[in-house]
Short mmCIF file of C-alpha atoms in Angstrom, two decimals:
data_model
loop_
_atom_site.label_atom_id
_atom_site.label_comp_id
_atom_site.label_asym_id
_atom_site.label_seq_id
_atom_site.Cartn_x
_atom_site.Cartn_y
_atom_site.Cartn_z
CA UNK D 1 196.50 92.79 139.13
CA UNK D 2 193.25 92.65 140.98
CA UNK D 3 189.99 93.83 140.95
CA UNK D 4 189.96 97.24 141.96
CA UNK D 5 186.98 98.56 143.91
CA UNK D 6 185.83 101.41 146.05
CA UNK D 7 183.56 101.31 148.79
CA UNK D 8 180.33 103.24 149.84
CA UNK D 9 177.30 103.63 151.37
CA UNK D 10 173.68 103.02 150.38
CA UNK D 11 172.26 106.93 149.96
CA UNK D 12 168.37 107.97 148.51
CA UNK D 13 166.65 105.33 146.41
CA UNK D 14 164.51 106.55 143.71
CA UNK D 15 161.71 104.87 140.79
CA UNK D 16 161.48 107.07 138.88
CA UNK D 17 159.02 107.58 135.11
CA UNK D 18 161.12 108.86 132.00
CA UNK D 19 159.25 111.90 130.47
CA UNK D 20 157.55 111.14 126.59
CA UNK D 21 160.02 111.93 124.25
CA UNK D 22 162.93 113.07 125.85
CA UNK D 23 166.52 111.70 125.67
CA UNK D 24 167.27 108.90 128.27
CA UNK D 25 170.85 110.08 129.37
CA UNK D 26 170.09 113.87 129.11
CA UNK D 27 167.27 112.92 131.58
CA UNK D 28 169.13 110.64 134.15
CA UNK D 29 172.44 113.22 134.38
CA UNK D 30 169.97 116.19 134.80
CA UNK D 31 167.82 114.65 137.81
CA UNK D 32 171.12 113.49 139.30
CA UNK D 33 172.48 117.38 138.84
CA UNK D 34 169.10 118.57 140.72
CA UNK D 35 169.00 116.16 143.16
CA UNK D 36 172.62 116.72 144.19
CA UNK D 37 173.60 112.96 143.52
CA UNK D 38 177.05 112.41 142.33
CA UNK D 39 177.63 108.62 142.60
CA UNK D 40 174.63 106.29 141.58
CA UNK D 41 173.77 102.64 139.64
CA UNK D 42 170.56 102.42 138.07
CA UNK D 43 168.49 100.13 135.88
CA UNK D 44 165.73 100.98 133.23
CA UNK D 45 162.93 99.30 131.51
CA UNK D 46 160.64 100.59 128.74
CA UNK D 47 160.57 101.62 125.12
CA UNK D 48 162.10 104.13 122.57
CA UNK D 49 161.41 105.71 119.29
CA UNK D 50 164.89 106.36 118.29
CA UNK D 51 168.09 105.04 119.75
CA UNK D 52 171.82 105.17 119.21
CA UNK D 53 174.19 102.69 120.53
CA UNK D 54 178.20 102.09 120.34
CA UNK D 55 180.28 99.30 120.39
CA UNK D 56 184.55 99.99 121.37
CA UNK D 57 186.99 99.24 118.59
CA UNK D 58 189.30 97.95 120.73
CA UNK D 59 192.10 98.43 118.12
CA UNK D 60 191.54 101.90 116.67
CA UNK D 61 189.86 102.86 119.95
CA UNK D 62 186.80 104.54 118.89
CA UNK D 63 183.37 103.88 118.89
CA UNK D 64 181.94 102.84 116.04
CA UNK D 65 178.01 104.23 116.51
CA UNK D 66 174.83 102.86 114.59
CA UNK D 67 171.71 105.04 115.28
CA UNK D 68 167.77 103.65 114.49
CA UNK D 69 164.98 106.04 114.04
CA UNK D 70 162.44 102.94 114.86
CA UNK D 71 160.61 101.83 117.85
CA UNK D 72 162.28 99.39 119.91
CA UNK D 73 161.71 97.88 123.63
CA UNK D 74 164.57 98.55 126.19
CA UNK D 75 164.67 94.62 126.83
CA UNK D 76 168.13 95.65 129.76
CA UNK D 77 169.59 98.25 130.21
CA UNK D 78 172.37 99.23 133.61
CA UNK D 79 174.82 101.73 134.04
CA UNK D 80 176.57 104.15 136.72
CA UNK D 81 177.08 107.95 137.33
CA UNK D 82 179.97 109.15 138.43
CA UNK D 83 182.01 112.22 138.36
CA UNK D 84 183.79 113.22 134.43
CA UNK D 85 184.47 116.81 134.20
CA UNK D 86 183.01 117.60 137.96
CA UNK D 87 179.55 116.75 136.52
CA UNK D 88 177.87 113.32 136.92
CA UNK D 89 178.11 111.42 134.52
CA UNK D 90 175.63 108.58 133.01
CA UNK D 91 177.60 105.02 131.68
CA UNK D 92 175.55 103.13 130.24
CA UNK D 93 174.82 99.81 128.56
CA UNK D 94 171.39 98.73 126.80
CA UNK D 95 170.03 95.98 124.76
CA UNK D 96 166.57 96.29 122.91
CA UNK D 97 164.24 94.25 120.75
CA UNK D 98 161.69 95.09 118.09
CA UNK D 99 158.27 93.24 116.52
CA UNK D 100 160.40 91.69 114.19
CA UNK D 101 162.59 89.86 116.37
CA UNK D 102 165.45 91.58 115.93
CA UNK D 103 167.99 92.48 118.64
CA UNK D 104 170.39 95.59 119.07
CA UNK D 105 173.23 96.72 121.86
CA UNK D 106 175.35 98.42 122.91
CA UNK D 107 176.95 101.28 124.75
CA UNK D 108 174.13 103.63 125.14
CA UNK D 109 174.84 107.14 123.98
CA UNK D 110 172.58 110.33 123.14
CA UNK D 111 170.02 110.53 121.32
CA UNK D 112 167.75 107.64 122.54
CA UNK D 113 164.36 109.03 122.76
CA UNK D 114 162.02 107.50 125.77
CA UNK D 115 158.58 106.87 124.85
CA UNK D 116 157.70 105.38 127.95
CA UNK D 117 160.18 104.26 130.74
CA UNK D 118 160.67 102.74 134.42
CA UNK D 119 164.42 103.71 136.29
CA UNK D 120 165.61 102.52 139.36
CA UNK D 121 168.22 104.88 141.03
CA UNK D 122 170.16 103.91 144.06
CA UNK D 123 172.36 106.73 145.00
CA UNK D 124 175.84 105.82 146.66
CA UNK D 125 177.38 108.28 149.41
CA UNK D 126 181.23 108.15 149.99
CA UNK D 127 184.06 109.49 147.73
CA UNK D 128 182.99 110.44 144.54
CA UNK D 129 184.94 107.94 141.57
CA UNK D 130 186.21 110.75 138.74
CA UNK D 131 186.70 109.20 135.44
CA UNK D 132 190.39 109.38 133.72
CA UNK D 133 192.20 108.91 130.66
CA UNK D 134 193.70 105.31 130.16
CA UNK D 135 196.54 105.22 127.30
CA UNK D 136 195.89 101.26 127.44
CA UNK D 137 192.33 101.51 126.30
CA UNK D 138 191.91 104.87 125.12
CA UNK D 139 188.71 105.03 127.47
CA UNK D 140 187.60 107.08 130.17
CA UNK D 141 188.10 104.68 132.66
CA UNK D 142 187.61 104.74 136.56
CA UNK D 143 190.50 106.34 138.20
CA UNK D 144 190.86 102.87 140.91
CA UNK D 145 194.60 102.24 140.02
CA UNK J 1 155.31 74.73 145.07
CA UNK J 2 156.26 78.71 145.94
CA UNK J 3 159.36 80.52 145.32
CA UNK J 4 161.88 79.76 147.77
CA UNK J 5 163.23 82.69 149.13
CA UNK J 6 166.08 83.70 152.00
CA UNK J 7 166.12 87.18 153.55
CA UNK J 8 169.62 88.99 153.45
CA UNK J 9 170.58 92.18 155.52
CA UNK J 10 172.46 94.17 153.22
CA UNK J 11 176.53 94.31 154.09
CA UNK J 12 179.07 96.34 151.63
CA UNK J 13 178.72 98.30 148.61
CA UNK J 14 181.33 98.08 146.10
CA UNK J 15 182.04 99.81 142.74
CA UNK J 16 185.18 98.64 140.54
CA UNK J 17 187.30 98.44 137.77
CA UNK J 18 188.50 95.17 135.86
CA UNK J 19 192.42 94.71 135.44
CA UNK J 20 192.78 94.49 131.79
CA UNK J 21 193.17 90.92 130.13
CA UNK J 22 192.24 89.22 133.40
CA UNK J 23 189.26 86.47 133.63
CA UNK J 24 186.22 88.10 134.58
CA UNK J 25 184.62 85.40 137.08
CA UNK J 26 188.32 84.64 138.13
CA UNK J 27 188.62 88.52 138.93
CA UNK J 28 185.02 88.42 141.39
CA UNK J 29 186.09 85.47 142.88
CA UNK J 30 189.16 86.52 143.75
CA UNK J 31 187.96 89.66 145.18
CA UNK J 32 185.41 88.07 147.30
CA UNK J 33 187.87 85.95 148.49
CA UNK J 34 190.41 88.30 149.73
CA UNK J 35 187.26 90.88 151.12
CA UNK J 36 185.51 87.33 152.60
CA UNK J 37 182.58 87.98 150.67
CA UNK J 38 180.08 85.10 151.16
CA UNK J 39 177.37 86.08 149.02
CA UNK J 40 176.28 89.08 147.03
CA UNK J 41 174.45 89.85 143.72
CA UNK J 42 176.27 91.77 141.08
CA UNK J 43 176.57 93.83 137.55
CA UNK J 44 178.57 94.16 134.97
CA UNK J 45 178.90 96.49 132.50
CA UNK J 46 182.19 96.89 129.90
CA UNK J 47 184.31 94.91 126.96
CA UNK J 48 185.99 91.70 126.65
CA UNK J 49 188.71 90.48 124.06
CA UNK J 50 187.10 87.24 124.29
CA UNK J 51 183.78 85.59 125.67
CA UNK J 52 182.93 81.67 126.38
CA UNK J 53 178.99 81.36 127.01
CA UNK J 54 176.92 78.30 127.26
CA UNK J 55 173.09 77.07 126.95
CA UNK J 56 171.96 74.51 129.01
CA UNK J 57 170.40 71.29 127.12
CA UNK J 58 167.85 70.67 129.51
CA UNK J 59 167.53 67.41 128.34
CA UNK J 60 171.11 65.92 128.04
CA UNK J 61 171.38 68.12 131.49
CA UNK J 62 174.82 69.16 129.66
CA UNK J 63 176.33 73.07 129.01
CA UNK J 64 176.24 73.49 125.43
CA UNK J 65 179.70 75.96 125.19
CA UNK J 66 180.28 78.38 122.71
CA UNK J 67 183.69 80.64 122.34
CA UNK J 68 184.50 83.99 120.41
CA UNK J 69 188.22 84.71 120.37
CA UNK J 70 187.20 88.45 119.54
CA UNK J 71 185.99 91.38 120.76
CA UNK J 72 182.49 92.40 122.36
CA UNK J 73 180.78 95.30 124.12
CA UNK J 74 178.89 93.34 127.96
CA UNK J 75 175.96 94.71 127.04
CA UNK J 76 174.27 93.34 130.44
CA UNK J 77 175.81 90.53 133.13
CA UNK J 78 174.03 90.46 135.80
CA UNK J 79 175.19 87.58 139.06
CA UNK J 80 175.55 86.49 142.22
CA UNK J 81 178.27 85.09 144.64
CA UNK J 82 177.34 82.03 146.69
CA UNK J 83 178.68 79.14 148.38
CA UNK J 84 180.10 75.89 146.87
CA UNK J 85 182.14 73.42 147.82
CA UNK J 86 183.18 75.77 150.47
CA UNK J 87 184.69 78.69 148.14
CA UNK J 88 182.71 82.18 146.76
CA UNK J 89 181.16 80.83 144.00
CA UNK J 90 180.03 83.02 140.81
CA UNK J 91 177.41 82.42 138.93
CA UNK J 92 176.44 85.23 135.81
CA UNK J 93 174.71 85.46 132.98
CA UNK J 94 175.46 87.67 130.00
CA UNK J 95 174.53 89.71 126.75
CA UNK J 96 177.39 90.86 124.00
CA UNK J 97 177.27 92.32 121.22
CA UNK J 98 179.81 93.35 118.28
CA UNK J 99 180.62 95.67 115.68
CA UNK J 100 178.59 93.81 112.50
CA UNK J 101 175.52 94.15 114.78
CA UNK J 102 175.98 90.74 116.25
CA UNK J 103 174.40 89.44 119.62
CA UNK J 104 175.42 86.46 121.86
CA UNK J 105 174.92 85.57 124.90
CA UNK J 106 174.41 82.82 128.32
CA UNK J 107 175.62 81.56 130.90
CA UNK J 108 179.49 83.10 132.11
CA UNK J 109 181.61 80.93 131.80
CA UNK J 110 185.66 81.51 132.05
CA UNK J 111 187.97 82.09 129.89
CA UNK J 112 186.47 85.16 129.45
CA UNK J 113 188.52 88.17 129.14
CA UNK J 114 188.26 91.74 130.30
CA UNK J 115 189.41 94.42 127.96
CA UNK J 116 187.76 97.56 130.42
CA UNK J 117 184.86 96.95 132.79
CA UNK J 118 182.92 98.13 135.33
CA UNK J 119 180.95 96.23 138.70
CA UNK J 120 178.74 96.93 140.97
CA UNK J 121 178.71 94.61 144.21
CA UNK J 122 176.19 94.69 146.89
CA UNK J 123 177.67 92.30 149.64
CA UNK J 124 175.02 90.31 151.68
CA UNK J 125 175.04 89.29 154.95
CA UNK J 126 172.91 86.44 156.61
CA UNK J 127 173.63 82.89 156.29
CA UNK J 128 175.16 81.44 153.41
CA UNK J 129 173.40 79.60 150.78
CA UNK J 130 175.29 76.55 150.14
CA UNK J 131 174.94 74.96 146.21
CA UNK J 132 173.85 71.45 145.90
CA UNK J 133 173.65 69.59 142.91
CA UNK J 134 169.53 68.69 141.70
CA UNK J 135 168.33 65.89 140.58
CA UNK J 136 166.07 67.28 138.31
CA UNK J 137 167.78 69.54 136.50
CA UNK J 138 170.96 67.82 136.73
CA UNK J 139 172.12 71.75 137.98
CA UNK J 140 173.88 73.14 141.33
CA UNK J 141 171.01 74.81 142.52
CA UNK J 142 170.70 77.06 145.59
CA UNK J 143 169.47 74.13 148.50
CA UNK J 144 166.48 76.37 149.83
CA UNK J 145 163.47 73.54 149.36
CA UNK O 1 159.61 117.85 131.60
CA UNK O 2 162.00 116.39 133.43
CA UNK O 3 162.32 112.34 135.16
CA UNK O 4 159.45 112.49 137.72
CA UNK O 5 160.66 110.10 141.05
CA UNK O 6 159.81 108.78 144.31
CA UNK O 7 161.69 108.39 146.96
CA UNK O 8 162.19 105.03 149.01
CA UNK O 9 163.51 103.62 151.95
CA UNK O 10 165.32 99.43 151.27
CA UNK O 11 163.13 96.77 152.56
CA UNK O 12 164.10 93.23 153.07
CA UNK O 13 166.22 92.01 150.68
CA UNK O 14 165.56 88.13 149.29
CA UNK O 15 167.56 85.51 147.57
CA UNK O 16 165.51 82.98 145.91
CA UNK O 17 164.71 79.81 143.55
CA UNK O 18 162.06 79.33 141.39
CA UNK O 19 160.48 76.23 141.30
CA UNK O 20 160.68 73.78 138.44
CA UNK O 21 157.58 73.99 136.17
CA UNK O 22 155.94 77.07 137.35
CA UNK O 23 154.81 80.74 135.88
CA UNK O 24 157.76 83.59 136.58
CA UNK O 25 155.47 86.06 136.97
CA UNK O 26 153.05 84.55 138.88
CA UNK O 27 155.86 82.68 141.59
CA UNK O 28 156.91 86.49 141.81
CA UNK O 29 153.69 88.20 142.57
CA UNK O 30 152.34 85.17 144.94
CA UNK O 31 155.30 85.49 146.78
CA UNK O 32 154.86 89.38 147.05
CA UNK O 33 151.29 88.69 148.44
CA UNK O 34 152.40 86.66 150.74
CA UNK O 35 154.75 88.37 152.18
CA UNK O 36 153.14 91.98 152.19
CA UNK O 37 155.38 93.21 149.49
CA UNK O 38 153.72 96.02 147.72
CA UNK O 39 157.03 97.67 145.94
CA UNK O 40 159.95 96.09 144.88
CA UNK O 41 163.10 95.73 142.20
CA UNK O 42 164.57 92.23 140.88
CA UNK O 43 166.61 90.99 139.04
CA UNK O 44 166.31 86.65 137.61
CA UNK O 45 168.49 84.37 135.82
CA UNK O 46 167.99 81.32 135.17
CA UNK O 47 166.10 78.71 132.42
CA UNK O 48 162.96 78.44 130.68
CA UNK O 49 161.30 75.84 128.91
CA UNK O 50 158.85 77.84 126.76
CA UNK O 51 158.79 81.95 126.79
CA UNK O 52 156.09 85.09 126.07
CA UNK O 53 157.51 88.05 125.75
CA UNK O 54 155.89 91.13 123.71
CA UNK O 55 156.84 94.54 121.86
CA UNK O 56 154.93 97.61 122.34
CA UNK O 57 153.66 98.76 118.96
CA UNK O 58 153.96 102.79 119.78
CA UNK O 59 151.37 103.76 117.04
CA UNK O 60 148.36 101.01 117.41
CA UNK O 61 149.14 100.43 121.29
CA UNK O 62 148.64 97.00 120.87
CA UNK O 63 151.22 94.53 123.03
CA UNK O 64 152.53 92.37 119.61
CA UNK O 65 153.06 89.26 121.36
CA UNK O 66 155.21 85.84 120.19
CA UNK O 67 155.36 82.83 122.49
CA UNK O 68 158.12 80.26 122.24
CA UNK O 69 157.55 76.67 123.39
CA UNK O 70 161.13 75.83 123.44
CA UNK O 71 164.22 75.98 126.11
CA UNK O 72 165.81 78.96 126.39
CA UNK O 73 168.19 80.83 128.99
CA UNK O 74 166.78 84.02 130.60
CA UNK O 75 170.19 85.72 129.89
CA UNK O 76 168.86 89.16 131.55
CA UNK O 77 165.44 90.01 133.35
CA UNK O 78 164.94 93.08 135.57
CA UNK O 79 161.86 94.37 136.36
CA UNK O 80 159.91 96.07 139.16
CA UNK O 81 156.62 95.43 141.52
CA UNK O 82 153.96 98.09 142.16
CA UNK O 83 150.60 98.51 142.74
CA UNK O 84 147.35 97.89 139.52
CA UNK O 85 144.08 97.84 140.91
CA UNK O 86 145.11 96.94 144.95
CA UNK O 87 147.59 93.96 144.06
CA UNK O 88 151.18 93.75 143.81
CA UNK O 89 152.49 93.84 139.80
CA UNK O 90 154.91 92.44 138.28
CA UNK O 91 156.57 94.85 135.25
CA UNK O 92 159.63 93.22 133.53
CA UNK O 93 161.84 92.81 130.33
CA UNK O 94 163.60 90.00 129.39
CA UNK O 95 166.51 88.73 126.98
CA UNK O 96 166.47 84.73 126.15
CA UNK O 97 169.40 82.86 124.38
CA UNK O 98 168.95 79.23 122.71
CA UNK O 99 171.87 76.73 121.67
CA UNK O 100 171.86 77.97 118.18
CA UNK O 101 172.71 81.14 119.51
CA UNK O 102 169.08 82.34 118.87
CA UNK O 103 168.38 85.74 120.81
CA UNK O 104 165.09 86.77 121.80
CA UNK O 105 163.67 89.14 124.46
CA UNK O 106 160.81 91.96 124.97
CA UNK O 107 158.37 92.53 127.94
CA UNK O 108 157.61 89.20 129.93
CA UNK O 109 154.36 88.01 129.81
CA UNK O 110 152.50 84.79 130.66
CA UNK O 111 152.81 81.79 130.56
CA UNK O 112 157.10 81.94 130.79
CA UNK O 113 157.78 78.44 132.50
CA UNK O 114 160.83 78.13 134.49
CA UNK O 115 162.95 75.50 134.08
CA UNK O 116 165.57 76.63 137.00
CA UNK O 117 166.07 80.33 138.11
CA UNK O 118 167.22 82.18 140.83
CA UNK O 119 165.94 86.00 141.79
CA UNK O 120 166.90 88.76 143.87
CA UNK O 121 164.37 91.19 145.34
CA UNK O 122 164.65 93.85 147.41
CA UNK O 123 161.56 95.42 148.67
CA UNK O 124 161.22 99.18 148.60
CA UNK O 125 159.42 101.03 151.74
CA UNK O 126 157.41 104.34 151.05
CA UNK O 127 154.52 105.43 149.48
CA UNK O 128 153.45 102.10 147.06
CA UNK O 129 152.96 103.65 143.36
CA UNK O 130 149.78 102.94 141.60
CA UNK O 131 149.72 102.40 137.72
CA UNK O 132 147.01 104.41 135.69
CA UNK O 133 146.61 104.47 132.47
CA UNK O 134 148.14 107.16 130.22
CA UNK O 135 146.72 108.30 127.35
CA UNK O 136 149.77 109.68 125.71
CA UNK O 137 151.05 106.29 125.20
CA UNK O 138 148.22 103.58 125.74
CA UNK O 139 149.89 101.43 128.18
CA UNK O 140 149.56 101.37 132.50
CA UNK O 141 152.41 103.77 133.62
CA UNK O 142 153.58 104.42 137.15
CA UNK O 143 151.22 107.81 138.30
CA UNK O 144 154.13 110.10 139.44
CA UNK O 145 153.54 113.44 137.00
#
């Protein structure tokens, strides 16, 4: 089996400045719900107060979540929206830093509180990718197949 | 001495899925092959079952390899396809991280296997940038000097 | 308060190389100068031979900075170019990765010496975004609200 890809066309491009202490999915799904967009990729840069990430256990398929109240720099972070339930929908993955050297990752999830961020949004026109159930994984995967 | 730079025109715009337990650079070379995909700059985001990365010892002007026979969340892998020896030729770099908090990460290097992921492709058009191998760092660097 | 964005038409779109020896940020912003780029994305991978990066203390709004004069792999770096004080700016965030699987990363700074990377750009066409400062946080954000 191959990669499996879609195709589509370049639509809006957006930078965009996270609000102070709001939650960096809850903002990127509600601009995208305003502006109409329902396929995207984006990138962000900046910094957090709090943030929760996941990582897959591939085995027991479930994520196994670690949340820290702390500041930390978003050092990557890159992700998607497409459709899940008719709404868009942010994926997301995100490393970060703090003072003390130390490094955390994962899948991004809510809450991850902004206190100062940079997004890049390029929206992507053609026929929206809805997100599916896959018994292999147990994730909600692209429906390419 | 300036950055070297080469302007593209932008060609097609891909989104995918990863066919579970296949290579990943295997699985974008493959693609661009059959879509003749000369060059294009890509993103990763997903799991693997298994990673190899490598560090380059800019001195010996060897890859340092490291392999995990387990599994890790891509927490960013960001590439691009260009040309060598004739063929789409991948070259990624990436950040993983695990369950125990753990964080790895360098240059892509096969086998590296996909449990679910997702890419984003932007296909360039314009003329190819051929790889050529650089006396000075002892790398396959883009010939644009 | 919800994300605040612009809106932004693609530019030219560049593949480039750094060259050996030299400043990341400053081979990106002389190249932006030079050729009348006043807002951009980018992405870099590549190799350093000694790295600054800095974390944002959120409650002294002081930069903590730590310099490494040692090789490294830039293993992720995406960051943006606007406009502070009339001149194309370079804002990024990096992640670095040694041989003894040593992972660093935080915003870029100078002096970050490449020792072979590759970058790609793509210039954004609208109205170019100034940076002012914001009290809320202390630090140079984009002036959108």
């Amino acid at each position: 089996m191959n990669l499996s890809c879609s195709e589509f066309k370049p639509g809006r491009f957006f930078l965009g400045s996270f609000p102070f202490g709001k939650d960096l999915i809850t903002s990127v799904e509600d601009f995208c719900k305003k502006a109409s967009i329902r396929m995207a990729v984006f990138s962000v840069i900046g910094s957090v107060s709090s943030v929760t990430v996941g990582c897959y256990d591939q085995k027991q398929q479930v994520h196994v979540i670690s949340r820290e109240k702390a500041p930390f720099e978003i050092i990557s972070c890159t992700g998607n929206v497409s459709i899940k339930k008719g709404n868009p929908f942010v994926h997301a993955h995100i490393v970060l830093s703090d003072e003390k050297d130390k490094i955390i990752g994962g899948h991004l999830f809510s809450e991850t509180i902004i206190f100062a961020g940079e997004i890049n949004l390029q929206e992507l026109k053609g026929k929206p990718i809805e997100r599916a159930y896959d018994y292999k994984t147990g994730l909600m995967l692209w429906n390419l197949f």
